[in-house]
PDB file of C-alpha atoms in Angstrom:
ATOM      1  CA  UNK A   1    -145.756 -19.523 -10.367  1.00 37.00           C
ATOM      2  CA  UNK A   2    -146.533 -18.931 -14.026  1.00 47.00           C
ATOM      3  CA  UNK A   3    -146.427 -22.249 -15.930  1.00 48.00           C
ATOM      4  CA  UNK A   4    -144.001 -20.904 -18.552  1.00 59.00           C
ATOM      5  CA  UNK A   5    -141.433 -19.882 -15.965  1.00 58.00           C
ATOM      6  CA  UNK A   6    -141.938 -22.894 -13.719  1.00 54.00           C
ATOM      7  CA  UNK A   7    -141.436 -25.235 -16.683  1.00 72.00           C
ATOM      8  CA  UNK A   8    -138.236 -23.501 -17.888  1.00 92.00           C
ATOM      9  CA  UNK A   9    -135.769 -26.385 -17.781  1.00 95.00           C
ATOM     10  CA  UNK A  10    -133.064 -24.967 -20.029  1.00 97.00           C
ATOM     11  CA  UNK A  11    -129.572 -24.385 -18.579  1.00 97.00           C
ATOM     12  CA  UNK A  12    -128.670 -20.980 -17.176  1.00 97.00           C
ATOM     13  CA  UNK A  13    -125.690 -20.697 -19.557  1.00 98.00           C
ATOM     14  CA  UNK A  14    -125.888 -21.309 -23.300  1.00 98.00           C
ATOM     15  CA  UNK A  15    -122.885 -21.468 -25.647  1.00 98.00           C
ATOM     16  CA  UNK A  16    -123.217 -18.987 -28.525  1.00 98.00           C
ATOM     17  CA  UNK A  17    -123.097 -20.610 -31.980  1.00 98.00           C
ATOM     18  CA  UNK A  18    -121.641 -23.742 -30.421  1.00 98.00           C
ATOM     19  CA  UNK A  19    -118.331 -22.501 -29.061  1.00 98.00           C
ATOM     20  CA  UNK A  20    -118.476 -18.737 -29.058  1.00 97.00           C
ATOM     21  CA  UNK A  21    -115.382 -17.514 -30.878  1.00 97.00           C
ATOM     22  CA  UNK A  22    -113.191 -20.523 -30.077  1.00 98.00           C
ATOM     23  CA  UNK A  23    -114.069 -22.505 -33.226  1.00 98.00           C
ATOM     24  CA  UNK A  24    -115.755 -21.686 -36.548  1.00 98.00           C
ATOM     25  CA  UNK A  25    -119.305 -20.742 -35.617  1.00 98.00           C
ATOM     26  CA  UNK A  26    -122.242 -23.048 -36.380  1.00 98.00           C
ATOM     27  CA  UNK A  27    -120.042 -26.012 -37.326  1.00 98.00           C
ATOM     28  CA  UNK A  28    -119.696 -29.464 -35.820  1.00 98.00           C
ATOM     29  CA  UNK A  29    -116.222 -28.435 -34.663  1.00 98.00           C
ATOM     30  CA  UNK A  30    -117.839 -25.639 -32.644  1.00 98.00           C
ATOM     31  CA  UNK A  31    -120.356 -28.041 -31.115  1.00 98.00           C
ATOM     32  CA  UNK A  32    -117.570 -30.413 -30.117  1.00 98.00           C
ATOM     33  CA  UNK A  33    -115.606 -27.585 -28.511  1.00 98.00           C
ATOM     34  CA  UNK A  34    -118.644 -26.409 -26.598  1.00 98.00           C
ATOM     35  CA  UNK A  35    -119.285 -29.942 -25.370  1.00 98.00           C
ATOM     36  CA  UNK A  36    -115.618 -30.307 -24.406  1.00 98.00           C
ATOM     37  CA  UNK A  37    -116.028 -27.257 -22.173  1.00 98.00           C
ATOM     38  CA  UNK A  38    -118.977 -28.915 -20.473  1.00 98.00           C
ATOM     39  CA  UNK A  39    -121.763 -26.787 -21.913  1.00 98.00           C
ATOM     40  CA  UNK A  40    -125.113 -28.560 -22.127  1.00 98.00           C
ATOM     41  CA  UNK A  41    -126.944 -26.145 -24.414  1.00 98.00           C
ATOM     42  CA  UNK A  42    -125.972 -24.470 -27.670  1.00 98.00           C
ATOM     43  CA  UNK A  43    -127.481 -21.598 -29.607  1.00 99.00           C
ATOM     44  CA  UNK A  44    -127.064 -21.808 -33.377  1.00 99.00           C
ATOM     45  CA  UNK A  45    -128.482 -20.233 -36.534  1.00 99.00           C
ATOM     46  CA  UNK A  46    -130.486 -22.132 -39.152  1.00 99.00           C
ATOM     47  CA  UNK A  47    -131.710 -21.155 -42.607  1.00 98.00           C
ATOM     48  CA  UNK A  48    -132.642 -22.978 -45.834  1.00 98.00           C
ATOM     49  CA  UNK A  49    -130.493 -23.872 -48.816  1.00 98.00           C
ATOM     50  CA  UNK A  50    -131.828 -23.442 -52.343  1.00 98.00           C
ATOM     51  CA  UNK A  51    -133.159 -27.002 -52.285  1.00 98.00           C
ATOM     52  CA  UNK A  52    -134.856 -26.564 -48.912  1.00 98.00           C
ATOM     53  CA  UNK A  53    -132.317 -28.216 -46.613  1.00 98.00           C
ATOM     54  CA  UNK A  54    -131.995 -26.724 -43.120  1.00 99.00           C
ATOM     55  CA  UNK A  55    -128.369 -25.595 -42.751  1.00 99.00           C
ATOM     56  CA  UNK A  56    -126.453 -23.823 -39.989  1.00 99.00           C
ATOM     57  CA  UNK A  57    -125.349 -20.343 -41.056  1.00 98.00           C
ATOM     58  CA  UNK A  58    -125.730 -16.899 -39.512  1.00 98.00           C
ATOM     59  CA  UNK A  59    -125.378 -14.527 -42.460  1.00 98.00           C
ATOM     60  CA  UNK A  60    -127.515 -14.339 -45.576  1.00 97.00           C
ATOM     61  CA  UNK A  61    -124.277 -14.547 -47.546  1.00 98.00           C
ATOM     62  CA  UNK A  62    -121.427 -17.039 -47.571  1.00 98.00           C
ATOM     63  CA  UNK A  63    -118.578 -14.550 -47.769  1.00 98.00           C
ATOM     64  CA  UNK A  64    -117.670 -14.068 -44.087  1.00 98.00           C
ATOM     65  CA  UNK A  65    -117.601 -17.686 -42.882  1.00 98.00           C
ATOM     66  CA  UNK A  66    -116.769 -19.794 -45.938  1.00 98.00           C
ATOM     67  CA  UNK A  67    -114.768 -19.922 -49.129  1.00 98.00           C
ATOM     68  CA  UNK A  68    -117.953 -19.212 -51.082  1.00 98.00           C
ATOM     69  CA  UNK A  69    -119.628 -15.975 -52.109  1.00 98.00           C
ATOM     70  CA  UNK A  70    -123.163 -14.738 -52.558  1.00 98.00           C
ATOM     71  CA  UNK A  71    -126.431 -15.776 -50.977  1.00 98.00           C
ATOM     72  CA  UNK A  72    -126.415 -19.156 -49.263  1.00 98.00           C
ATOM     73  CA  UNK A  73    -130.067 -19.556 -50.181  1.00 98.00           C
ATOM     74  CA  UNK A  74    -129.122 -19.587 -53.862  1.00 98.00           C
ATOM     75  CA  UNK A  75    -126.914 -22.686 -53.443  1.00 98.00           C
ATOM     76  CA  UNK A  76    -127.968 -26.306 -53.098  1.00 98.00           C
ATOM     77  CA  UNK A  77    -126.686 -28.428 -50.253  1.00 98.00           C
ATOM     78  CA  UNK A  78    -124.436 -30.295 -52.683  1.00 98.00           C
ATOM     79  CA  UNK A  79    -122.866 -26.989 -53.745  1.00 98.00           C
ATOM     80  CA  UNK A  80    -122.467 -25.856 -50.131  1.00 99.00           C
ATOM     81  CA  UNK A  81    -120.770 -29.126 -49.245  1.00 98.00           C
ATOM     82  CA  UNK A  82    -117.989 -28.225 -51.677  1.00 98.00           C
ATOM     83  CA  UNK A  83    -117.076 -25.155 -49.591  1.00 98.00           C
ATOM     84  CA  UNK A  84    -114.748 -24.743 -46.611  1.00 98.00           C
ATOM     85  CA  UNK A  85    -116.475 -23.324 -43.518  1.00 99.00           C
ATOM     86  CA  UNK A  86    -113.470 -23.467 -41.198  1.00 98.00           C
ATOM     87  CA  UNK A  87    -110.360 -21.892 -42.709  1.00 98.00           C
ATOM     88  CA  UNK A  88    -111.652 -18.338 -42.161  1.00 98.00           C
ATOM     89  CA  UNK A  89    -111.313 -18.971 -38.425  1.00 98.00           C
ATOM     90  CA  UNK A  90    -107.866 -20.589 -38.231  1.00 98.00           C
ATOM     91  CA  UNK A  91    -105.726 -23.229 -39.983  1.00 98.00           C
ATOM     92  CA  UNK A  92    -106.759 -25.913 -37.481  1.00 98.00           C
ATOM     93  CA  UNK A  93    -110.237 -25.936 -38.996  1.00 98.00           C
ATOM     94  CA  UNK A  94    -109.422 -26.031 -42.708  1.00 98.00           C
ATOM     95  CA  UNK A  95    -111.973 -28.060 -44.706  1.00 98.00           C
ATOM     96  CA  UNK A  96    -114.674 -27.929 -41.999  1.00 98.00           C
ATOM     97  CA  UNK A  97    -117.951 -28.651 -43.836  1.00 98.00           C
ATOM     98  CA  UNK A  98    -121.308 -26.980 -43.483  1.00 98.00           C
ATOM     99  CA  UNK A  99    -123.544 -28.515 -40.828  1.00 99.00           C
ATOM    100  CA  UNK A 100    -127.207 -29.412 -41.331  1.00 99.00           C
ATOM    101  CA  UNK A 101    -129.967 -29.368 -38.749  1.00 99.00           C
ATOM    102  CA  UNK A 102    -130.201 -33.152 -39.085  1.00 98.00           C
ATOM    103  CA  UNK A 103    -126.508 -33.444 -38.250  1.00 98.00           C
ATOM    104  CA  UNK A 104    -126.547 -31.149 -35.233  1.00 98.00           C
ATOM    105  CA  UNK A 105    -129.660 -32.905 -33.942  1.00 98.00           C
ATOM    106  CA  UNK A 106    -127.861 -36.250 -33.986  1.00 98.00           C
ATOM    107  CA  UNK A 107    -124.818 -34.839 -32.202  1.00 98.00           C
ATOM    108  CA  UNK A 108    -126.650 -32.873 -29.526  1.00 98.00           C
ATOM    109  CA  UNK A 109    -129.282 -35.483 -28.708  1.00 98.00           C
ATOM    110  CA  UNK A 110    -126.676 -38.243 -28.500  1.00 98.00           C
ATOM    111  CA  UNK A 111    -124.617 -36.126 -26.084  1.00 98.00           C
ATOM    112  CA  UNK A 112    -127.533 -34.911 -23.941  1.00 97.00           C
ATOM    113  CA  UNK A 113    -127.098 -31.335 -25.128  1.00 98.00           C
ATOM    114  CA  UNK A 114    -130.071 -28.984 -25.507  1.00 98.00           C
ATOM    115  CA  UNK A 115    -130.619 -26.550 -28.368  1.00 98.00           C
ATOM    116  CA  UNK A 116    -131.711 -23.000 -29.037  1.00 98.00           C
ATOM    117  CA  UNK A 117    -132.393 -22.947 -32.765  1.00 99.00           C
ATOM    118  CA  UNK A 118    -132.385 -19.388 -34.041  1.00 99.00           C
ATOM    119  CA  UNK A 119    -134.490 -19.278 -37.188  1.00 99.00           C
ATOM    120  CA  UNK A 120    -132.388 -17.037 -39.420  1.00 98.00           C
ATOM    121  CA  UNK A 121    -134.274 -16.838 -42.725  1.00 98.00           C
ATOM    122  CA  UNK A 122    -132.767 -15.509 -45.907  1.00 96.00           C
ATOM    123  CA  UNK A 123    -134.517 -12.211 -46.594  1.00 93.00           C
ATOM    124  CA  UNK A 124    -137.828 -12.920 -48.309  1.00 95.00           C
ATOM    125  CA  UNK A 125    -138.116 -16.540 -47.103  1.00 97.00           C
ATOM    126  CA  UNK A 126    -139.265 -15.834 -43.539  1.00 98.00           C
ATOM    127  CA  UNK A 127    -142.543 -17.783 -43.463  1.00 98.00           C
ATOM    128  CA  UNK A 128    -141.197 -20.716 -45.472  1.00 98.00           C
ATOM    129  CA  UNK A 129    -138.142 -20.999 -43.246  1.00 98.00           C
ATOM    130  CA  UNK A 130    -140.041 -20.683 -39.977  1.00 98.00           C
ATOM    131  CA  UNK A 131    -142.546 -23.372 -40.895  1.00 98.00           C
ATOM    132  CA  UNK A 132    -139.988 -25.794 -42.321  1.00 98.00           C
ATOM    133  CA  UNK A 133    -137.578 -25.565 -39.401  1.00 98.00           C
ATOM    134  CA  UNK A 134    -140.357 -25.892 -36.829  1.00 98.00           C
ATOM    135  CA  UNK A 135    -141.755 -29.031 -38.462  1.00 98.00           C
ATOM    136  CA  UNK A 136    -138.312 -30.573 -38.890  1.00 99.00           C
ATOM    137  CA  UNK A 137    -137.244 -29.758 -35.331  1.00 98.00           C
ATOM    138  CA  UNK A 138    -140.433 -31.292 -33.954  1.00 98.00           C
ATOM    139  CA  UNK A 139    -139.674 -34.485 -35.888  1.00 98.00           C
ATOM    140  CA  UNK A 140    -135.966 -34.677 -35.089  1.00 98.00           C
ATOM    141  CA  UNK A 141    -136.397 -33.983 -31.373  1.00 98.00           C
ATOM    142  CA  UNK A 142    -139.606 -35.969 -30.836  1.00 98.00           C
ATOM    143  CA  UNK A 143    -137.834 -38.431 -28.516  1.00 96.00           C
ATOM    144  CA  UNK A 144    -135.581 -35.869 -26.809  1.00 96.00           C
ATOM    145  CA  UNK A 145    -135.849 -35.143 -23.094  1.00 92.00           C
ATOM    146  CA  UNK A 146    -136.315 -31.420 -23.818  1.00 97.00           C
ATOM    147  CA  UNK A 147    -137.461 -29.831 -27.087  1.00 97.00           C
ATOM    148  CA  UNK A 148    -135.317 -27.158 -28.703  1.00 98.00           C
ATOM    149  CA  UNK A 149    -136.220 -23.538 -28.121  1.00 98.00           C
ATOM    150  CA  UNK A 150    -137.053 -21.864 -31.442  1.00 98.00           C
ATOM    151  CA  UNK A 151    -136.083 -18.196 -31.504  1.00 98.00           C
ATOM    152  CA  UNK A 152    -136.067 -15.490 -34.140  1.00 98.00           C
ATOM    153  CA  UNK A 153    -136.013 -11.753 -34.720  1.00 98.00           C
ATOM    154  CA  UNK A 154    -138.569 -12.345 -37.458  1.00 98.00           C
ATOM    155  CA  UNK A 155    -142.132 -12.321 -36.169  1.00 98.00           C
ATOM    156  CA  UNK A 156    -143.207 -13.652 -39.573  1.00 98.00           C
ATOM    157  CA  UNK A 157    -140.975 -16.700 -39.103  1.00 98.00           C
ATOM    158  CA  UNK A 158    -142.179 -17.233 -35.531  1.00 98.00           C
ATOM    159  CA  UNK A 159    -145.840 -17.007 -36.554  1.00 98.00           C
ATOM    160  CA  UNK A 160    -145.210 -19.580 -39.264  1.00 98.00           C
ATOM    161  CA  UNK A 161    -143.405 -21.790 -36.752  1.00 98.00           C
ATOM    162  CA  UNK A 162    -146.347 -21.527 -34.359  1.00 98.00           C
ATOM    163  CA  UNK A 163    -148.779 -22.636 -37.042  1.00 98.00           C
ATOM    164  CA  UNK A 164    -146.534 -25.469 -38.255  1.00 98.00           C
ATOM    165  CA  UNK A 165    -145.591 -26.917 -34.856  1.00 98.00           C
ATOM    166  CA  UNK A 166    -147.527 -25.182 -32.068  1.00 98.00           C
ATOM    167  CA  UNK A 167    -146.117 -27.524 -29.418  1.00 97.00           C
ATOM    168  CA  UNK A 168    -142.576 -26.244 -29.917  1.00 98.00           C
ATOM    169  CA  UNK A 169    -141.484 -23.506 -27.456  1.00 97.00           C
ATOM    170  CA  UNK A 170    -140.676 -20.171 -29.045  1.00 98.00           C
ATOM    171  CA  UNK A 171    -138.645 -17.108 -28.066  1.00 98.00           C
ATOM    172  CA  UNK A 172    -138.871 -13.628 -29.560  1.00 98.00           C
ATOM    173  CA  UNK A 173    -135.462 -12.018 -30.101  1.00 98.00           C
ATOM    174  CA  UNK A 174    -135.429  -8.249 -29.578  1.00 98.00           C
ATOM    175  CA  UNK A 175    -132.472  -6.308 -30.968  1.00 98.00           C
ATOM    176  CA  UNK A 176    -133.019  -2.925 -29.325  1.00 98.00           C
ATOM    177  CA  UNK A 177    -134.971  -1.637 -26.337  1.00 97.00           C
ATOM    178  CA  UNK A 178    -138.181  -3.408 -25.369  1.00 97.00           C
ATOM    179  CA  UNK A 179    -140.903  -1.982 -27.668  1.00 97.00           C
ATOM    180  CA  UNK A 180    -144.024  -0.485 -26.147  1.00 97.00           C
ATOM    181  CA  UNK A 181    -146.236  -3.136 -27.767  1.00 97.00           C
ATOM    182  CA  UNK A 182    -144.120  -6.090 -26.653  1.00 98.00           C
ATOM    183  CA  UNK A 183    -146.902  -7.692 -24.626  1.00 97.00           C
ATOM    184  CA  UNK A 184    -149.247  -7.731 -27.609  1.00 98.00           C
ATOM    185  CA  UNK A 185    -146.608  -9.192 -29.902  1.00 98.00           C
ATOM    186  CA  UNK A 186    -145.474 -11.820 -27.388  1.00 97.00           C
ATOM    187  CA  UNK A 187    -149.059 -12.925 -26.809  1.00 97.00           C
ATOM    188  CA  UNK A 188    -149.701 -13.147 -30.550  1.00 97.00           C
ATOM    189  CA  UNK A 189    -146.596 -15.323 -30.968  1.00 97.00           C
ATOM    190  CA  UNK A 190    -147.471 -17.343 -27.847  1.00 96.00           C
ATOM    191  CA  UNK A 191    -143.835 -17.124 -26.750  1.00 96.00           C
ATOM    192  CA  UNK A 192    -142.223 -18.857 -23.810  1.00 96.00           C
ATOM    193  CA  UNK A 193    -139.365 -16.386 -23.626  1.00 97.00           C
ATOM    194  CA  UNK A 194    -138.288 -12.882 -24.531  1.00 98.00           C
ATOM    195  CA  UNK A 195    -134.620 -12.871 -25.586  1.00 98.00           C
ATOM    196  CA  UNK A 196    -133.012  -9.507 -24.902  1.00 98.00           C
ATOM    197  CA  UNK A 197    -129.899  -7.864 -26.291  1.00 98.00           C
ATOM    198  CA  UNK A 198    -127.372  -7.599 -23.462  1.00 98.00           C
ATOM    199  CA  UNK A 199    -126.808  -3.940 -24.362  1.00 98.00           C
ATOM    200  CA  UNK A 200    -130.397  -3.075 -23.464  1.00 98.00           C
ATOM    201  CA  UNK A 201    -131.094  -5.508 -20.628  1.00 98.00           C
ATOM    202  CA  UNK A 202    -131.817  -3.777 -17.332  1.00 98.00           C
ATOM    203  CA  UNK A 203    -133.157  -4.902 -13.985  1.00 98.00           C
ATOM    204  CA  UNK A 204    -136.436  -3.065 -14.612  1.00 98.00           C
ATOM    205  CA  UNK A 205    -136.865  -4.650 -18.039  1.00 98.00           C
ATOM    206  CA  UNK A 206    -136.181  -8.143 -16.751  1.00 98.00           C
ATOM    207  CA  UNK A 207    -138.630  -7.692 -13.877  1.00 97.00           C
ATOM    208  CA  UNK A 208    -141.304  -6.267 -16.163  1.00 97.00           C
ATOM    209  CA  UNK A 209    -141.076  -9.282 -18.460  1.00 97.00           C
ATOM    210  CA  UNK A 210    -140.993 -11.921 -15.738  1.00 97.00           C
ATOM    211  CA  UNK A 211    -143.896 -10.201 -13.962  1.00 96.00           C
ATOM    212  CA  UNK A 212    -145.994 -10.935 -17.052  1.00 96.00           C
ATOM    213  CA  UNK A 213    -145.060 -14.608 -16.912  1.00 95.00           C
ATOM    214  CA  UNK A 214    -142.392 -14.814 -19.595  1.00 97.00           C
ATOM    215  CA  UNK A 215    -138.927 -16.245 -19.176  1.00 97.00           C
ATOM    216  CA  UNK A 216    -135.972 -13.997 -20.057  1.00 98.00           C
ATOM    217  CA  UNK A 217    -132.860 -15.015 -21.981  1.00 98.00           C
ATOM    218  CA  UNK A 218    -130.099 -12.483 -22.668  1.00 98.00           C
ATOM    219  CA  UNK A 219    -127.585 -12.482 -25.531  1.00 98.00           C
ATOM    220  CA  UNK A 220    -124.576 -12.148 -25.722  1.00 98.00           C
ATOM    221  CA  UNK A 221    -122.889 -11.479 -22.362  1.00 98.00           C
ATOM    222  CA  UNK A 222    -119.228 -12.389 -21.923  1.00 98.00           C
ATOM    223  CA  UNK A 223    -118.045 -10.759 -18.701  1.00 97.00           C
ATOM    224  CA  UNK A 224    -118.478 -12.948 -15.594  1.00 97.00           C
ATOM    225  CA  UNK A 225    -119.649 -10.021 -13.450  1.00 97.00           C
ATOM    226  CA  UNK A 226    -122.257  -9.069 -16.041  1.00 98.00           C
ATOM    227  CA  UNK A 227    -123.509 -12.639 -16.339  1.00 98.00           C
ATOM    228  CA  UNK A 228    -123.794 -12.874 -12.554  1.00 97.00           C
ATOM    229  CA  UNK A 229    -125.717  -9.587 -12.481  1.00 98.00           C
ATOM    230  CA  UNK A 230    -128.169 -10.718 -15.154  1.00 98.00           C
ATOM    231  CA  UNK A 231    -128.894 -13.954 -13.331  1.00 97.00           C
ATOM    232  CA  UNK A 232    -129.351 -12.100 -10.039  1.00 97.00           C
ATOM    233  CA  UNK A 233    -131.920  -9.884 -11.737  1.00 97.00           C
ATOM    234  CA  UNK A 234    -133.937 -12.989 -12.593  1.00 96.00           C
ATOM    235  CA  UNK A 235    -132.806 -13.860 -16.121  1.00 97.00           C
ATOM    236  CA  UNK A 236    -133.406 -17.532 -16.761  1.00 97.00           C
ATOM    237  CA  UNK A 237    -130.619 -18.062 -19.300  1.00 98.00           C
ATOM    238  CA  UNK A 238    -127.650 -16.132 -20.680  1.00 98.00           C
ATOM    239  CA  UNK A 239    -126.011 -16.793 -24.050  1.00 98.00           C
ATOM    240  CA  UNK A 240    -122.228 -16.352 -24.028  1.00 98.00           C
ATOM    241  CA  UNK A 241    -119.128 -16.561 -26.197  1.00 98.00           C
ATOM    242  CA  UNK A 242    -116.899 -16.930 -23.127  1.00 98.00           C
ATOM    243  CA  UNK A 243    -117.086 -20.694 -22.814  1.00 98.00           C
ATOM    244  CA  UNK A 244    -113.440 -20.976 -21.697  1.00 97.00           C
ATOM    245  CA  UNK A 245    -113.592 -18.175 -19.121  1.00 96.00           C
ATOM    246  CA  UNK A 246    -117.063 -18.929 -17.759  1.00 97.00           C
ATOM    247  CA  UNK A 247    -117.617 -22.577 -16.764  1.00 96.00           C
ATOM    248  CA  UNK A 248    -121.092 -24.032 -17.313  1.00 93.00           C
ATOM    249  CA  UNK A 249    -121.600 -24.441 -13.558  1.00 92.00           C
ATOM    250  CA  UNK A 250    -120.806 -20.752 -12.986  1.00 90.00           C
ATOM    251  CA  UNK A 251    -124.450 -19.998 -12.194  1.00 79.00           C
ATOM    252  CA  UNK A 252    -124.800 -22.657  -9.509  1.00 77.00           C
TER     253      UNK A 252
END
């Protein structure tokens, strides 16, 4: 068996942004909810603040998931700490603070939870973000039983991550159908996994990827029947929002 696939030790089910849609995404509250549901791996998004701190946030801007506005990358951590990242979701999470990569590392490692860190650079900071997050993740998880999987849509960020911390496993996120040059790109990035959009994942695509020795992770599937189908096709992991409806031992 190909060494990449045979060494794939990540769980079959991964909680999206910590708790799917059941808590404010990418916050410690979300991580706690995901852990409460028994999930042992979380996917979450990381970018850099103005002063170079690795923070958890999906969007370039603050508007959707906080009381702030504008580009997150134009605010220091101290400024971001003044904002509320929970009230947009529901009153139960009012005053939820922003979470840093240091903070989520402490929580997940202490609770034996694995991580898929999506490198989500602010536009124009791809290489800087990829390199910084890779180096920091390698340091924070150096004593962990399993290193975090670093994923990104940005090949620039993944190349920078490879140069900065080549020992860290990487996954290339693909938004649409599998491009014709995917093998060349994956080899250049030295990826462990190809992470497919659920909308475009098919049995033929999964088999084509695994036949070349790459693991396959699919995002974001929420219907139990669809998750079962993906795993039967040979997907190694599936990212889901449905952490209440789909138990973490569903794949067993």
